[in-house]
Amino acid sequence: MEERTIEIRPPGVASKEVPRMMRSQAGGQEPAGIPESNATLGGLFEAIEQDRKFETVVHDSARDDNPVLEIQEFRLWYGEAQALHDVSMICPQGKVTALIGPSGCGKSTLLRCVNRMNDLIDSVRISGDMLLNGQSIYDKGVDVIELRKRIGMVFQKPNPFPMSIFENVVYSLRIDGERDRRVLQEVCEQSLRGAGLWKEVKDRLDSSALALSGGQQQRLCIARAIAAEPDVLLLDEPCSALDPIATGRIEELIEELKGTYSILIVTHNMQQASRASDFTAFMYLGRLVEFGSTEDIFLQPKLKETEDYVTGRFG
Amino acid sequence: MSPVVETRSAPSAPAPRQRSRRRLTRRRTSLFAHGEPMVWLTGGALVIALAMIAGLLLLVLGQGGLTFWPKPLDRFVLEGGVALMGEVTSSEVLEDGGSRQLVRTGNYDLTQVHFTWVEDSNVLERSRPEWGLVLERQSWGRFYGEPRAFLIDGETVAEDPAQVWTRFEQFHPGTRERYEQRKALETHEIGRLNARIESARLAEKSAELDSGADSPQWQRAHERFVRVQEQNESEFDAIREEITQLNAENERYGLVLETADGTRTTLSLADVVRAYPANQLGFADKLGVYLSRWWEFLSDDPREANSEGGVFPAIFGTVVMTLLMSIVVVPFGVLAALYLREYAKQGTIVSMVRIAVNNLAGVPSIAFGVFGLGFFCYIIGASMDELLFEARLPNPTYGKGGLLWAALTLALLTLPVVIVATEEALSAVPNSMREGSYACGATKWQTIRRIVLPRAAPGIMTGMILAIARGAGEVAPLMLVGAVKLAPELPLDGNAPFLHPERSFMHLGFHIFDLGFQSQNSEAAKPMVYTTTLLLIGIVVSLNVLAVLVRGRLRRRFMTAHI
Ligand SMILES: Nc1ncnc2c1ncn2[C@@H]1O[C@H](COP(=O)(O)OP(=O)(O)OP(=O)(O)O)[C@@H](O)[C@H]1O
Ligand SMILES: [Mg+2]
């Protein structure tokens, strides 16, 4: 058990965490002596690292009777290594939910489970369930293709397709067989404007998307995701390759989109999380640690670890 | 947990000192570490490889390119009064210090030799006669002689060489035209009639096989056959009449020539393909002869057991066979690679299949030839004959070597190349692109068709280029499955169904082999070997260049920039 915990731990975290762990053990605290509740808040990370049970702290502000997405005790293994442990949370309808947490804690993994991208990896096993509008995502009878059409996704690394900018944006319409040039053009322009890319590329819609810069490619991927008008939009660090202006544009876009769309966004940028999101979930080593409205998480977190993390005093 | 911590912390105390000492004793970077010698080694290897390729190309280009350049005519008078006339093709130094020359003396119908060795010590007199003529004939090879008279209807109309030559130039094009007309009548018209009567005969035969002799069906087919036969008979007569007329007109003209040893012969003008007074040619004339020979080489049928004339049927056979092969192998290989890479569950079985495919590339090509003959010709072809072409038996239709079987055999031979290249191209498509497509709600096939295949297209083209290069140059298996020395008909002609994949065909690679090693007149064939090699290399190179250009266009479309 312990060994597995060490495996999962990303190297960067490990070097920082080892001394703390030593200290706590040197202090003569028996592992079994720590209660199973979250009472010993200072030792929460240790508890997680030692794979002991704990309960996610959920603020009252983050309860919703009618969420668009509900994640229920979700667990995931990559082969033998468990990457998600009993994650339960919701994404309220029409709101922006931010996922924060140190690198390697499973944010992308969780996000990719929502549109079942992890089906593509042979070694992945899961348990638990996710409900989209009350219907199971992982039910046997679910049509994965239809599901993905309702969920747009922007990946951590930009992945434009090897075709023209125009074709990239209207890809999801093309695969549905849309031929009407006028419809396609309109959708293309709207989506590109939405992603703040229209001005830069409007004169070269027919040139290769791979010739765009990294940041432009990322915005193109955002345009591609919103062109399909999905119910839920999954954004995995959409701004990590963008300059402040483009980032601001994306945040504006998120602001515009919310209400119509429900958005689940992963970010390492605390300011972005606090500015752009309505709800925030803090993850650590595959567990959901604390979940609540963004105000609560940033201003009055219940856990010291969360406070340390959002204020940058983490580690 | 604690042991781990201990092992980590235990060496921590002496570690800094050790590290600093090591830094002090670091040696200077050695010559080998700098890699200067490696630059020379790698560069040298490249230079040697390039030099060998350049040497080969220069040899082929030099020998092949000069073959058609007209040489002067030399007349030798030897000790003992023997006189010879011909083109000096090579000379060599003898052991005793003398030298000898190989003279192409032609006139095979008179002398029974094409070439004669002339020892320089034997030569009493050597001259270049002003009116020495080189005549390339339809049969019997070249003729060397001096013009003595021009005959029309048996009457001498000119005796002075210059006048004879003027007459020749005046009448020769007309006779050649009539000759070509006659040939066209013989091949196309008579071929058409033959095809018609053959199909009527086959219809009759299959009616007999299907519903028995004397059945009404057979009766009808038989009547039709008889009708076609009668109709053909009259058309045949008309064509024969035409041919006789053309021949008679051509027979009116004759050219009297005198060889070096004084023998006089009359040549029919129609029999002369090309003639020129070798010693009077200026540069422009020589260039004209040179180009006209190249044109004949590229566009005409071979003459004289392939040692003269053109290689058009071989070019045609090579190109058609290679195209057919590509049409078969590329989709086939791409589909197989797609399954292996995109659909199959990666595991031991797939790895084994992959290894097997790779090994297939190492199987000697003759083994494929044996397989093609045994499987395609004798099993599939023979069954097809029994099922579809029963009427033609015992003559095999598909049950022998032919264009189709050759193309399929080579497709099999080049299949591993295409599969390996395609697999490589497919695995080079970043997974993130596939994921992006799936995330948009695309199905697996949509992803493959719209993202994976376009992106992999340049790599697939590379596989196709390699396959074409390999297929076009392969000879050994073709000898078993349908390449022949001389094919009576092209696999593509005006008689339905136009493409005849069952016919045997000529192939440049096989042509080279045949010229170089099977020819009776090997000295005369030698230059043709080089020219044909040059041509084969040229065709393979141009096919490749074409594919590379296409690939370049594809690449530019998917150009990757900074990310
Ligand atoms: N395809 C995979 N196969 C095996 N393990 C994986 C795979 N993808 C991710 N993991 C592991 O799962 C854990 C969570 O990874 P994930 O990508 O979800 O982290 P993350 O929170 O998105 O990190 P980051 O902020 O750096 O993007 C990591 O330990 C990672 O090594
Ligand atoms: Mg991530």
Coordinates of N, CA, C and O and ligand atoms in Angstrom, one line a residue, chain A residues 103-104 106-109 156 236-237 266 268, ligand 2:
Chain A
S103 N 0.6 19.6 -9.7 CA 0.8 18.8 -10.9 C 0.7 17.4 -10.6 O 1.3 16.9 -9.6
G104 N 0.0 16.6 -11.4 CA 0.0 15.2 -11.3 C -1.0 14.7 -10.3 O -1.1 13.5 -10.0
G106 N -4.2 14.5 -10.8 CA -5.3 13.8 -11.4 C -6.4 14.7 -12.0 O -7.5 14.2 -12.3
K107 N -6.1 16.0 -12.2 CA -7.1 16.9 -12.7 C -7.5 16.5 -14.1 O -8.6 16.3 -14.5
S108 N -6.4 16.3 -15.0 CA -6.7 16.0 -16.3 C -7.4 14.6 -16.4 O -8.3 14.4 -17.2
T109 N -7.0 13.7 -15.6 CA -7.6 12.4 -15.6 C -9.1 12.5 -15.3 O -9.9 11.9 -16.0
Q156 N -4.8 20.0 -22.7 CA -3.8 20.8 -22.1 C -2.7 21.3 -23.2 O -2.3 22.4 -23.1
D236 N -8.9 22.1 -20.2 CA -7.7 21.6 -19.5 C -6.6 22.6 -19.6 O -5.9 22.6 -20.6
E237 N -6.4 23.5 -18.7 CA -5.4 24.6 -18.7 C -5.4 25.3 -20.1 O -4.4 25.3 -20.8
V266 N -9.7 23.3 -15.7 CA -8.5 23.0 -14.9 C -7.5 24.2 -15.0 O -7.3 24.7 -16.1
H268 N -3.9 26.2 -13.2 CA -2.9 26.4 -12.2 C -2.8 27.8 -11.7 O -2.0 28.1 -10.9
Ligands
MG2 MG -3.1 17.9 -16.7

